[in-house]
Amino acid sequence: MATSEVERRRGQLAALSIAAVVIMVGVPLWWRTTETYRAWLPVSQINELANMQLQLSADVEVVFARGTVTPEQQKKVPLTQTQDEEHTVDENTALRYRYEIRYRTATIMEEDALDQPTAAEADLSLHTLSESPCGSLVVYVIPESSSLLPEDMDVYIGQRRTALLRIGAQMRVGRTVEQLLAHLEPRIKQVLQVMSFSHTDITAALSDRVRLSPGNKESIADSMRAFKSSPGYEITFSLLNPDPKSHRLHWDIEGAVQTYIQPLLTKLAPVANFSLDSQTLYYAMLGVNPRFDSSSSAYTLNSDSLAHVINPVEARLGSNAASSNPVLNFLLYVPDAHHSPLYIHDNKKQEVPSNAFHSPRWGGIMVYNVNGFYRPEAVLPVDININMAKVMGVFLAQLRLLLGVQSSTAPPGFLMAPCGSTGLADWELDRLMWSRSVENVATATTTITSLAQLLDQIGNIVINDNIAEQVSSAVTSLQLAVAELEAGNLGFALQYSKEAIMASERAFFDPSLLHLLYFPDDQKFAIYIPLFLPMCVPILLSLLKIVSEARQKRREKQAKKD
Amino acid sequence: MAITMPLSSIIHKQPQKQRDKWPSNDFQEELVIRPLHSGDIYASFQFRTLWETDFMRGNKVSHYRLFPKSLGQVISKFSVRELHISFTQGYWRTMQWGQPFLPSPPGAELWVWFQDSVTDVDGTWKELTNVLSGIFCASLNFIDSTNTVQPSASFKPLGIGNVTDHSFLRYATLPREIVCTENLTPWKKLLPCGSKAGLAVLLKSEKLFHSSFHSQAVHIRPVCQDWQCKTTSWELRQTLNVVFDLHTPGQGKREWSLFKMFSRTLTEACPLASSSKIYIDITDNPQGEQFEVSPATPLLSQAMVLGDRRTFSVYDLTQQITFGTVRSLNLLIRWKSSEDMLRPLLHGERYVAGYGLQTGEIHTLMYNNHPYRSFPVLLLDSVPWYLRLYIHTLTVASKGKDNKPSYIHYQPSKDRVRPHLLEMLVQLPPNSVTEVTVQFERALLKWTEYTPDPNHGFYVGSSVISSLVPSIVAMDTNSTREQPLFSSFFPCKEESSYFVRVYTEPLLVNLPTPDFSMPYNVICLTCTVVAVGYGSLYNLLTRSFQIDEPSPGLAKRIANIIRKMRGVPPL
């Protein structure tokens, strides 16, 4: 009896020690060898980013010209004033606009500049006096009697970062400073909304992050027209010659690009990198057959058939082999001799004066009729030189639209200076930079948060060190970009936001994330079971037996006590 | 869609000056038809686009007229000096068909010279192959370090520029690549006229791929515009070679026409082409005794091709008279008789010998059919790492005697990193067969390294034999003379010899192929064995053993049952 009891105890001990070895050595060993490598990610910072409080700060300098404030008022005018405006876009996103307004009176040189006969000249000489940094504005308040502006205009917006604001008639001398400032404030805000950012622009830029409530059709179309923010764009000009037998076309694209496009792109260099090329495509047809209009003896393309024009042409354009940036296509289509002249008609069946149209986020097409060059005695093919000034005027306008430069029309009472030789005013660039920075920040946060979510949900994905590095650098750049926006340093904000978007995209699209993503669990268990089942079942059974015996013994002991 | 208004306010400057000089672009197209002695028809298309530009300077903005933009971007982005790519379906039978105008190995072949400004050649090469695989819809992305070599002597630049540093050269073949319509369509898109006009209207895939041999290639290289080489330009040559097997038995008559071959006739030249010609090789048929060509043409031309002076009838498509009154050209040839052809002077063959799945032997045979001249050839072999070459077994023998190569460049392979590269210069004695043999061992692959159809075998790319072959007639070395495109590709520097490249057959080698459910079977088996051993050990350790009454034997039990039935007490 005693020997069998000893024997039983030894068996129990052996079972327990085997179970202990399996649990203490086997399980950690199995765990460590089958674990997927997951580098550390700044999850808490990413979660903070998911909840975005974006503050945009704009510096405005308000300069009172002679005759707008009295010396007594001048003393009372505060030096600075800060105005905040808060908007809640949705539960995770809030916007705050801070306008830091500084007041001062005009210096003598500025007074001289304001004495110029026209507003444009005043604008130019003010610009030469001082150059305001990117993202800030100077508003000159000029007396009501000033002749710089025409009678019915109150505000002049220059080519740089200055505006002239005519003080209202009711603000003659004798009013208090408070009344004066209260009178100026809404109008300064209006100027700001035109020249730096407006709430509609910023919410449109946030569209990657926030689902916008469906507004009117027009505004959606407007917001969808421009290309999405990208670190670079490829611009391709294509000359389509469907009929090389009848005409030989010459276009001086090198010269035209240098003259018209390059100045604009040089100015836009802080926003993105641009690369330019051009090609000539022969036998490239439009996808639709134009209708012959016998009344004007011309061929017409209706606005509803324009949508079908692009696809067949696109097959010939060729994708860009050298980079993966979005491509802006500008096509100059010279109709063949049998379908010429060709005119584009708008919705109201009227001829479009430019004979061109554009497709949102794709590019523009212009039809260039050359039927005037065909003469009865002409020998085919006819040599034709294309008037590039006419063509580039249309393409430049389309380029501005597609890059999102021109998005708001001037409110009544505003006079805009015509944009200069670069095709882009300084404040238009600022405006673009504001919305691009916000858009980049929004896109990068969405990318990073969804990446974090994905990695959280699918535990099988290996996170390599380089991905963790990209994520961290994206998060750092994002924080810096948000901080710079808050401080009002627009140039740095855009720079950081671009870095953030690049790092986040690199992390998101890293091919190593796809490895083992779909390694199925059932196959894993099919391999484990032949080993684990026969090993674990005896251990489990003997453990159960030990437990039940121990319990029985205790019960017996209790029964004995009783 | 939205209508745009012109932005007239911006346009206030006129362009400074209309430039009257355009960078010269030139486009030529050509078709050579050669009736082969086997009764097949060899049609060779060549399209040449010249683009005058100073490519050695990094020009950022690029404007393309006739040159395709996609290839131009590739050249400038990857700093390519020369690019040669070919896609071939079928094997060129040199012994039956003679030499092709432009040789190419079965499958895909790509060789690129980079400019010396490239620092990371391997990285650029990898990116370039990926981009090209997108442009040509081909599996060029399978080119990696395991099938790329840097030949030291066999592939010299064909354009201008004396580069000898072969670290800027990369060469790769994909013998497995299947060529079909999806490769032809992007190739046609590179032509300025597309397939809308000119000779390219004949390129219909349903006919082209219904042939014995199909090869299409793109060659880009810098060339001189003139004799002094004052101006340089990029040359893009697109070639397409096809051999039609029209001599099918049972049809009786031996005749072919453009319509029968391509199911099209020609109506016009490409309006952008400065020259558009069809050549028909009538050398073997001076008096029309073998075949007759209709419509007849008075234009005859002679050209030096591959060491031979050949006569061609020429049809100039830019002349309206070529098309006659029906305004379409349908060439027709009727055969009358045929005779044996001249054997090609240089010819190569290759095969695998040996049995079993462990070792084998590669035999490469090089034929010199010249009656009295011996000449040297460069042999290039690129063998994948999974055939481990025993280089000490390398033997070169001609006419039963050892033939010591005067130059050997051998780069051993590294497993999963790079292939074997064997290059040697061998002198071929006249009228002889030179045999190069080398033994190899087949390596075991990891189970993920097998192709989806591993029992089909693994391809080993063709050997390349390059040589200056002594010519029967004096070659024309004056490159300024107007030459047909097909005879002007390989630069010719000596009058007495011409350059030939011959590709051998690719090899198909079987590797030891496992049963692919094996890993799971092995896991199950070992686990079961482990579990059985472990179970008995566990039982020994944990069970307590007691002496038990031995159970009665079977006979006793049966006896007891019977006794019970009888009512007798059991034993």
mmCIF file of C-alpha atoms in Angstrom, chain A residues 94 98 364 373 475 508 557:
data_model
loop_
_atom_site.group_PDB
_atom_site.id
_atom_site.type_symbol
_atom_site.label_atom_id
_atom_site.label_comp_id
_atom_site.label_asym_id
_atom_site.label_seq_id
_atom_site.Cartn_x
_atom_site.Cartn_y
_atom_site.Cartn_z
ATOM 1 C CA ALA A 94 -11.892 72.239 -34.722
ATOM 2 C CA ARG A 98 -6.433 84.198 -35.059
ATOM 3 C CA GLY A 364 -7.574 71.060 -70.653
ATOM 4 C CA PHE A 373 -4.734 78.375 -94.120
ATOM 5 C CA VAL A 475 4.276 62.627 -36.752
ATOM 6 C CA PHE A 508 1.518 53.594 -45.820
ATOM 7 C CA LYS A 557 -10.448 15.009 5.309
#
